[in-house]
């Protein structure tokens, strides 16, 4: 029988790569979209991957339980991947209530829709390394205590624990993937890697003359979205639901990540990089470094693409995109 999956956040970076993976595996893929935020180009990321028109789209919103319930009843999915969120950390200080409504309570809405409409389905929650925040341990694993540092991270923490709670309270197959930063040419332009690769490409083509960044001493454990969506799928193929950290185990400063991009374009970073306090955050997560040994052992998951390759792929994609633009 054809497997049927429902993906929220299908118009985002991970939603696109996950849909591609599921289609390759023969799934019928359904996606939740907010028609209100798009004007006819809602599936541009799916098109970029060559799967435009192959995902069944349903109008719903994570903040609107009845729309989720209707969608679950219509689709009757065997697997639900909850990727939708207000996902930009910096915006969460400007829109803390919306972030809570979508990124926190939205998870409870999705779990309720599943409990009432498809209780035997398997559920994936997109949890985040941001939950560690002001960490006390050199490497963060499933047992590291959380200390969120932004309204986004606080909301994600609720989403994580409500997922654990539904698993323990109702015996639902609900897993939480604590994913560290992952990027790709489909990353939103507001996130630092894509801001850098797009900025470098624009400088290279004479369309910009500087790149303005905030705290370039912050360190992140960056992987590739294509690798990370594989881990999501693997979690839902396990007999028992559980929580897993997904990370590369390598941490790099924003400065060094930036240097890879400038070097790849043959540009001198020192000439173009400007530090702008406007991009500093009210509270920062200084360093993240994940211990994904549990996922590697239990799921057989390994990342295949390293930071160097990824940033170069992103610069090339941005150069190609900008060359096409008038
Ligand atoms: P994106 O920002 O690219 O995508 C977010 C998605 O959520 C978009 O499809 C967006 O739709 C949708 N969305 C936002 N608000 C709502 C709403 N109210 N109702 C329905 N859909 C909504 O995120 P990523 O793909 O990068 O990340 C996927 C998930 O994983 C997110 O939950 C994120 O917080 C989490 N995460 C991401 C990591 C990363 O490094 N990428 C690491 C750890 C966790 P629209 O197109 O309409 O805006
Ligand atoms: P993050 O990603 O907050 O880790 O959340 P982001 O790329 O926005 O920031 C990473 C680090 O870079 C520093 N930084 C800048 N960031 C941005 N966006 N713009 C700048 O100009 C800039 N200059 C320096 C930031 O201060 C930060 O330290 C991402 C999101 O995908 C979340 O949804 C996800 O949960 C986490 O990753 C894991």
Short mmCIF file of C-alpha atoms and ligand atoms in Angstrom, two decimals:
data_model
loop_
_atom_site.label_atom_id
_atom_site.label_comp_id
_atom_site.label_asym_id
_atom_site.label_seq_id
_atom_site.Cartn_x
_atom_site.Cartn_y
_atom_site.Cartn_z
CA UNK A 1 0.00 0.00 0.00
CA UNK A 2 1.26 3.52 -0.79
CA UNK A 3 2.55 5.32 2.28
CA UNK A 4 0.99 8.71 2.89
CA UNK A 5 2.80 11.55 4.68
CA UNK A 6 1.63 14.99 5.80
CA UNK A 7 4.30 17.69 6.01
CA UNK A 8 3.71 21.05 7.67
CA UNK A 9 6.17 23.77 6.64
CA UNK A 10 6.32 22.20 3.18
CA UNK A 11 7.15 25.58 1.58
CA UNK A 12 10.27 25.92 3.76
CA UNK A 13 13.80 24.60 3.28
CA UNK A 14 13.36 21.29 5.11
CA UNK A 15 9.83 20.75 3.82
CA UNK A 16 11.13 20.85 0.25
CA UNK A 17 14.02 18.42 0.81
CA UNK A 18 11.88 16.09 2.91
CA UNK A 19 9.15 16.03 0.25
CA UNK A 20 11.76 15.16 -2.35
CA UNK A 21 13.07 12.30 -0.19
CA UNK A 22 9.59 10.95 0.51
CA UNK A 23 8.59 11.11 -3.17
CA UNK A 24 11.77 9.21 -4.07
CA UNK A 25 10.70 6.56 -1.56
CA UNK A 26 7.30 6.22 -3.21
CA UNK A 27 5.22 8.15 -0.67
CA UNK A 28 2.12 10.13 -1.49
CA UNK A 29 3.10 13.53 -0.04
CA UNK A 30 0.65 16.09 1.31
CA UNK A 31 1.73 19.52 2.49
CA UNK A 32 0.19 22.23 4.63
CA UNK A 33 0.46 25.73 3.19
CA UNK A 34 -0.68 29.14 4.39
CA UNK A 35 -2.25 30.54 1.29
CA UNK A 36 -2.23 33.94 3.00
CA UNK A 37 1.56 34.23 2.86
CA UNK A 38 1.92 33.34 -0.82
CA UNK A 39 0.65 34.67 -4.10
CA UNK A 40 0.73 31.78 -6.50
CA UNK A 41 4.40 30.89 -6.03
CA UNK A 42 4.02 28.95 -2.80
CA UNK A 43 5.92 25.95 -4.14
CA UNK A 44 9.00 27.77 -5.49
CA UNK A 45 11.35 25.61 -3.41
CA UNK A 46 9.59 22.43 -4.58
CA UNK A 47 9.98 23.65 -8.16
CA UNK A 48 13.68 24.31 -7.58
CA UNK A 49 14.03 20.62 -6.67
CA UNK A 50 11.99 19.56 -9.71
CA UNK A 51 9.01 18.33 -7.68
CA UNK A 52 6.60 21.22 -8.30
CA UNK A 53 3.04 19.91 -8.71
CA UNK A 54 3.90 16.56 -7.11
CA UNK A 55 2.93 17.47 -3.54
CA UNK A 56 -0.77 17.73 -2.68
CA UNK A 57 -1.24 21.12 -1.00
CA UNK A 58 -3.80 21.83 1.74
CA UNK A 59 -4.70 25.25 3.14
CA UNK A 60 -4.19 25.23 6.91
CA UNK A 61 -2.39 27.14 9.62
CA UNK A 62 -0.60 25.80 12.67
CA UNK A 63 -2.42 28.36 14.81
CA UNK A 64 -5.83 27.12 13.59
CA UNK A 65 -6.72 23.73 15.09
CA UNK A 66 -9.86 23.23 13.02
CA UNK A 67 -7.92 23.61 9.76
CA UNK A 68 -5.38 21.02 10.93
CA UNK A 69 -8.08 18.62 12.03
CA UNK A 70 -9.84 18.95 8.67
CA UNK A 71 -6.55 18.30 6.86
CA UNK A 72 -5.69 15.24 8.95
CA UNK A 73 -9.21 13.85 8.43
CA UNK A 74 -8.95 14.41 4.66
CA UNK A 75 -5.46 12.97 4.25
CA UNK A 76 -5.43 10.24 6.93
CA UNK A 77 -1.62 10.23 6.95
CA UNK A 78 0.54 7.40 8.27
CA UNK A 79 3.36 9.86 9.06
CA UNK A 80 3.17 13.51 10.10
CA UNK A 81 6.25 15.73 9.95
CA UNK A 82 5.68 18.96 11.87
CA UNK A 83 8.21 21.37 10.35
CA UNK A 84 6.14 24.57 10.37
CA UNK A 85 7.27 27.34 12.70
CA UNK A 86 8.14 30.99 13.00
CA UNK A 87 11.72 29.80 12.60
CA UNK A 88 13.85 32.96 12.56
CA UNK A 89 15.39 33.51 16.01
CA UNK A 90 15.99 37.26 15.53
CA UNK A 91 12.31 37.87 14.64
CA UNK A 92 11.16 36.10 17.78
CA UNK A 93 12.04 39.14 19.94
CA UNK A 94 9.97 41.35 17.65
CA UNK A 95 7.04 38.89 17.48
CA UNK A 96 7.19 36.88 20.71
CA UNK A 97 3.45 36.21 20.97
CA UNK A 98 3.10 35.06 17.37
CA UNK A 99 6.18 32.89 17.86
CA UNK A 100 4.56 31.30 20.93
CA UNK A 101 1.24 30.80 19.14
CA UNK A 102 2.81 29.07 16.14
CA UNK A 103 6.09 27.54 17.29
CA UNK A 104 4.82 26.40 20.73
CA UNK A 105 1.00 26.08 20.84
CA UNK A 106 0.97 25.12 17.15
CA UNK A 107 2.67 21.86 18.11
CA UNK A 108 -0.10 21.06 20.59
CA UNK A 109 -2.63 21.87 17.85
CA UNK A 110 -0.92 19.45 15.47
CA UNK A 111 -0.68 16.72 18.12
CA UNK A 112 -4.36 17.17 19.01
CA UNK A 113 -5.33 16.97 15.33
CA UNK A 114 -3.39 13.72 15.11
CA UNK A 115 -4.79 12.33 18.38
CA UNK A 116 -8.35 13.00 17.23
CA UNK A 117 -7.97 12.30 13.51
CA UNK A 118 -5.14 9.79 12.98
CA UNK A 119 -4.04 8.44 16.38
CA UNK A 120 -2.03 5.59 14.87
CA UNK A 121 0.09 7.87 12.71
CA UNK A 122 3.75 8.55 13.52
CA UNK A 123 4.74 12.09 14.43
CA UNK A 124 7.99 14.02 13.98
CA UNK A 125 8.59 17.30 15.83
CA UNK A 126 11.24 19.72 14.53
CA UNK A 127 13.03 20.57 17.76
CA UNK A 128 16.15 22.70 17.83
CA UNK A 129 19.64 23.00 19.25
CA UNK A 130 18.61 26.56 20.19
CA UNK A 131 16.91 24.94 23.20
CA UNK A 132 20.38 24.42 24.75
CA UNK A 133 21.11 28.15 24.66
CA UNK A 134 23.42 28.99 27.51
CA UNK A 135 24.84 25.49 27.68
CA UNK A 136 27.09 24.21 30.40
CA UNK A 137 28.51 21.17 28.57
CA UNK A 138 31.15 21.16 25.82
CA UNK A 139 29.01 18.88 23.61
CA UNK A 140 25.23 18.76 23.66
CA UNK A 141 23.39 15.43 23.61
CA UNK A 142 19.90 14.20 24.46
CA UNK A 143 20.62 14.42 28.20
CA UNK A 144 22.14 17.92 28.25
CA UNK A 145 19.92 20.35 30.21
CA UNK A 146 18.16 23.09 28.26
CA UNK A 147 18.51 26.87 28.83
CA UNK A 148 16.68 28.72 26.04
CA UNK A 149 17.93 32.23 25.17
CA UNK A 150 15.23 33.61 22.86
CA UNK A 151 11.43 33.61 22.59
CA UNK A 152 11.94 31.19 19.69
CA UNK A 153 13.93 28.77 21.83
CA UNK A 154 11.44 29.00 24.70
CA UNK A 155 8.64 28.17 22.25
CA UNK A 156 10.61 25.24 20.80
CA UNK A 157 11.15 23.90 24.30
CA UNK A 158 7.38 23.74 24.80
CA UNK A 159 7.04 21.95 21.44
CA UNK A 160 9.69 19.44 22.48
CA UNK A 161 8.15 18.64 25.86
CA UNK A 162 4.56 18.48 24.62
CA UNK A 163 5.73 15.91 22.06
CA UNK A 164 7.43 13.86 24.80
CA UNK A 165 4.31 14.26 26.93
CA UNK A 166 1.91 13.02 24.23
CA UNK A 167 4.15 10.00 23.71
CA UNK A 168 4.14 9.23 27.43
CA UNK A 169 0.48 10.16 28.10
CA UNK A 170 -1.27 8.61 25.11
CA UNK A 171 1.31 6.10 23.85
CA UNK A 172 1.54 8.01 20.57
CA UNK A 173 4.45 7.35 18.22
CA UNK A 174 5.83 10.89 18.60
CA UNK A 175 9.55 11.60 18.13
CA UNK A 176 11.48 14.81 18.59
CA UNK A 177 14.55 15.52 16.47
CA UNK A 178 16.87 18.01 18.14
CA UNK A 179 18.50 19.26 14.97
CA UNK A 180 21.49 21.56 14.89
CA UNK A 181 21.73 24.25 12.19
CA UNK A 182 21.38 22.91 8.68
CA UNK A 183 21.57 24.89 5.50
CA UNK A 184 21.42 24.57 1.71
CA UNK A 185 20.88 26.69 -1.41
CA UNK A 186 17.20 26.69 -0.36
CA UNK A 187 17.91 28.34 3.00
CA UNK A 188 15.95 31.54 3.66
CA UNK A 189 18.03 34.63 2.92
CA UNK A 190 17.63 35.98 6.49
CA UNK A 191 19.76 33.18 8.00
CA UNK A 192 23.46 33.87 8.25
CA UNK A 193 24.90 31.26 5.84
CA UNK A 194 22.59 32.22 2.99
CA UNK A 195 22.95 35.93 3.79
CA UNK A 196 26.70 35.42 3.40
CA UNK A 197 26.61 33.31 0.22
CA UNK A 198 24.08 35.62 -1.42
CA UNK A 199 26.06 38.69 -0.30
CA UNK A 200 29.34 37.27 -1.60
CA UNK A 201 27.75 36.39 -4.94
CA UNK A 202 26.31 39.92 -5.21
CA UNK A 203 29.73 41.47 -4.48
CA UNK A 204 31.39 39.17 -7.02
CA UNK A 205 28.93 40.28 -9.71
CA UNK A 206 29.28 43.98 -8.86
CA UNK A 207 25.73 44.19 -7.45
CA UNK A 208 26.83 45.02 -3.87
CA UNK A 209 29.95 46.49 -2.30
CA UNK A 210 29.80 45.26 1.30
CA UNK A 211 28.36 42.57 3.57
CA UNK A 212 27.00 43.66 6.97
CA UNK A 213 26.90 41.07 9.77
CA UNK A 214 26.43 41.00 13.55
CA UNK A 215 28.28 38.70 15.93
CA UNK A 216 30.81 36.81 13.82
CA UNK A 217 32.36 35.14 16.88
CA UNK A 218 29.26 32.95 17.38
CA UNK A 219 29.95 29.28 16.67
CA UNK A 220 27.53 26.84 15.08
CA UNK A 221 27.52 23.14 14.21
CA UNK A 222 26.40 23.41 10.57
CA UNK A 223 25.21 20.51 8.42
CA UNK A 224 23.34 20.13 5.12
CA UNK A 225 19.52 20.00 5.04
CA UNK A 226 19.60 17.13 2.55
CA UNK A 227 21.42 14.99 5.14
CA UNK A 228 19.20 16.10 8.02
CA UNK A 229 15.82 15.28 6.44
CA UNK A 230 17.08 11.70 6.07
CA UNK A 231 17.43 11.56 9.86
CA UNK A 232 13.82 12.77 10.26
CA UNK A 233 12.55 9.96 8.07
CA UNK A 234 14.71 7.36 9.83
CA UNK A 235 13.25 8.37 13.21
CA UNK A 236 9.75 7.54 12.03
CA UNK A 237 10.84 4.14 10.70
CA UNK A 238 11.85 2.94 14.20
CA UNK A 239 9.56 0.63 16.12
CA UNK A 240 9.66 2.92 19.15
CA UNK A 241 9.44 6.70 19.16
CA UNK A 242 12.33 8.56 20.83
CA UNK A 243 14.35 11.79 20.85
CA UNK A 244 17.56 12.20 18.87
CA UNK A 245 20.23 14.86 18.45
CA UNK A 246 21.27 15.35 14.82
CA UNK A 247 24.56 17.21 14.29
CA UNK A 248 27.93 16.97 12.54
CA UNK A 249 30.10 17.21 15.67
CA UNK A 250 32.13 20.09 14.17
CA UNK A 251 31.69 23.72 15.23
CA UNK A 252 32.84 26.77 13.26
CA UNK A 253 32.67 30.53 13.84
CA UNK A 254 30.52 32.70 11.60
CA UNK A 255 33.81 34.42 10.64
CA UNK A 256 35.39 31.19 9.36
CA UNK A 257 32.21 30.12 7.56
CA UNK A 258 32.23 33.54 5.89
CA UNK A 259 35.84 33.14 4.86
CA UNK A 260 35.02 29.91 2.99
CA UNK A 261 32.46 31.83 0.91
CA UNK A 262 34.76 34.81 0.14
CA UNK A 263 37.69 32.51 -0.69
CA UNK A 264 35.54 30.43 -3.01
CA UNK A 265 34.57 33.59 -4.92
CA UNK A 266 38.21 34.75 -5.01
CA UNK A 267 37.45 37.85 -2.89
CA UNK A 268 39.33 39.35 0.08
CA UNK A 269 36.88 39.17 3.02
CA UNK A 270 38.58 41.98 4.96
CA UNK A 271 37.73 44.44 2.17
CA UNK A 272 33.98 43.85 2.23
CA UNK A 273 32.89 42.62 5.67
CA UNK A 274 31.33 45.30 7.90
CA UNK A 275 30.29 44.63 11.51
CA UNK A 276 26.90 46.19 12.17
CA UNK A 277 25.56 46.21 15.75
CA UNK A 278 22.02 46.27 14.29
CA UNK A 279 22.43 42.51 13.75
CA UNK A 280 23.44 41.73 17.35
CA UNK A 281 20.78 39.87 19.34
CA UNK A 282 19.45 40.82 22.80
CA UNK A 283 20.76 37.47 24.07
CA UNK A 284 23.15 35.30 22.09
CA UNK A 285 23.84 31.58 21.89
CA UNK A 286 27.63 31.71 21.72
CA UNK A 287 28.50 28.17 20.77
CA UNK A 288 26.74 24.96 19.75
CA UNK A 289 28.34 21.57 19.17
CA UNK A 290 26.21 18.46 18.94
CA UNK A 291 26.82 14.89 20.04
CA UNK A 292 24.77 12.77 17.64
CA UNK A 293 26.23 9.40 18.65
CA UNK A 294 22.76 8.06 19.56
CA UNK A 295 21.34 8.84 16.09
CA UNK A 296 24.44 7.42 14.43
CA UNK A 297 24.16 4.18 16.37
CA UNK A 298 20.40 3.66 16.57
CA UNK A 299 19.40 5.07 13.18
CA UNK A 300 22.58 4.31 11.24
CA UNK A 301 22.60 8.00 10.25
CA UNK A 302 25.76 9.80 9.07
CA UNK A 303 26.13 13.26 7.54
CA UNK A 304 27.63 13.14 4.04
CA UNK A 305 28.18 16.82 3.16
CA UNK A 306 30.66 18.98 5.11
CA UNK A 307 30.56 22.75 5.67
CA UNK A 308 33.17 23.53 3.03
CA UNK A 309 31.29 21.72 0.26
CA UNK A 310 27.97 23.14 1.39
CA UNK A 311 29.07 26.79 1.44
CA UNK A 312 30.70 26.43 -1.95
CA UNK A 313 27.51 24.85 -3.34
CA UNK A 314 25.50 27.75 -1.88
CA UNK A 315 27.81 30.43 -3.36
CA UNK A 316 27.61 28.76 -6.79
CA UNK A 317 23.82 28.55 -6.57
CA UNK A 318 23.59 32.24 -5.62
CA UNK A 319 25.95 33.25 -8.43
CA UNK A 320 23.77 31.33 -10.90
CA UNK A 321 20.58 32.86 -9.50
CA UNK A 322 21.93 36.41 -9.56
CA UNK A 323 23.26 35.99 -13.10
CA UNK A 324 19.75 35.02 -14.22
CA UNK A 325 18.19 38.06 -12.54
CA UNK A 326 17.91 41.29 -14.54
P1 LIG B 1 11.76 27.64 7.16
O1 LIG B 1 11.72 28.97 7.82
O2 LIG B 1 12.45 27.51 5.84
O3 LIG B 1 10.25 27.12 6.96
C1 LIG B 1 9.26 27.34 7.92
C2 LIG B 1 7.95 26.83 7.36
O4 LIG B 1 6.92 27.01 8.34
C3 LIG B 1 7.47 27.55 6.09
O5 LIG B 1 6.94 26.60 5.20
C4 LIG B 1 6.38 28.46 6.61
O6 LIG B 1 5.39 28.76 5.66
C5 LIG B 1 5.77 27.56 7.69
N1 LIG B 1 4.94 28.29 8.63
C6 LIG B 1 5.26 29.39 9.37
N2 LIG B 1 4.23 29.77 10.12
C7 LIG B 1 3.21 28.91 9.85
C8 LIG B 1 1.88 28.78 10.31
N3 LIG B 1 1.37 29.63 11.20
N4 LIG B 1 1.12 27.77 9.84
C9 LIG B 1 1.60 26.91 8.91
N5 LIG B 1 2.87 26.98 8.42
C10 LIG B 1 3.65 27.97 8.89
O7 LIG B 1 12.35 26.60 8.21
P2 LIG B 1 13.31 25.34 7.99
O8 LIG B 1 12.81 24.54 6.85
O9 LIG B 1 14.72 25.78 8.03
O10 LIG B 1 13.06 24.55 9.36
C11 LIG B 1 12.02 23.60 9.51
C12 LIG B 1 11.69 23.43 10.97
O11 LIG B 1 12.82 22.96 11.67
C13 LIG B 1 11.27 24.70 11.71
O12 LIG B 1 10.32 24.33 12.67
C14 LIG B 1 12.54 25.17 12.38
O13 LIG B 1 12.24 25.95 13.51
C15 LIG B 1 13.16 23.84 12.74
N6 LIG B 1 14.60 23.81 12.83
C16 LIG B 1 15.36 24.25 11.78
C17 LIG B 1 16.72 24.15 11.82
C18 LIG B 1 17.57 24.65 10.70
O14 LIG B 1 18.77 24.84 10.93
N7 LIG B 1 17.04 24.84 9.50
C19 LIG B 1 17.40 23.53 12.98
C20 LIG B 1 16.50 23.06 14.01
C21 LIG B 1 15.16 23.19 13.91
P3 LIG B 1 5.41 30.09 4.75
O15 LIG B 1 6.16 29.70 3.52
O16 LIG B 1 3.98 30.35 4.52
O17 LIG B 1 6.11 31.17 5.55
P1 LIG B 2 20.24 30.52 14.32
O1 LIG B 2 20.61 30.85 12.81
O2 LIG B 2 19.85 31.73 15.08
O3 LIG B 2 21.35 29.68 14.87
O4 LIG B 2 18.91 29.65 14.13
P2 LIG B 2 21.12 32.18 12.09
O5 LIG B 2 21.72 31.74 10.81
O6 LIG B 2 20.05 33.23 12.02
O7 LIG B 2 22.26 32.73 13.10
C1 LIG B 2 23.43 31.98 13.38
C2 LIG B 2 24.43 32.85 14.14
O8 LIG B 2 24.94 33.86 13.27
C3 LIG B 2 24.99 35.08 13.99
N1 LIG B 2 24.94 36.22 13.05
C4 LIG B 2 23.93 36.52 12.21
N2 LIG B 2 22.76 35.89 11.98
C5 LIG B 2 21.93 36.42 11.06
N3 LIG B 2 20.78 35.79 10.77
N4 LIG B 2 22.23 37.57 10.37
C6 LIG B 2 23.41 38.25 10.59
O9 LIG B 2 23.66 39.27 9.98
C7 LIG B 2 24.30 37.69 11.55
N5 LIG B 2 25.53 38.04 12.00
C8 LIG B 2 25.90 37.15 12.92
C9 LIG B 2 23.76 35.02 14.90
O10 LIG B 2 23.88 35.99 15.94
C10 LIG B 2 23.85 33.57 15.36
O11 LIG B 2 24.73 33.46 16.43
C11 LIG B 2 18.78 28.69 13.08
C12 LIG B 2 17.31 28.64 12.67
O12 LIG B 2 17.20 27.81 11.54
C13 LIG B 2 16.45 28.08 13.77
O13 LIG B 2 15.12 27.87 13.29
C14 LIG B 2 17.04 26.74 14.21
O14 LIG B 2 16.28 26.20 15.26
C15 LIG B 2 18.49 26.91 14.64
O15 LIG B 2 19.22 27.42 13.54
C16 LIG B 2 19.12 25.59 15.04
#
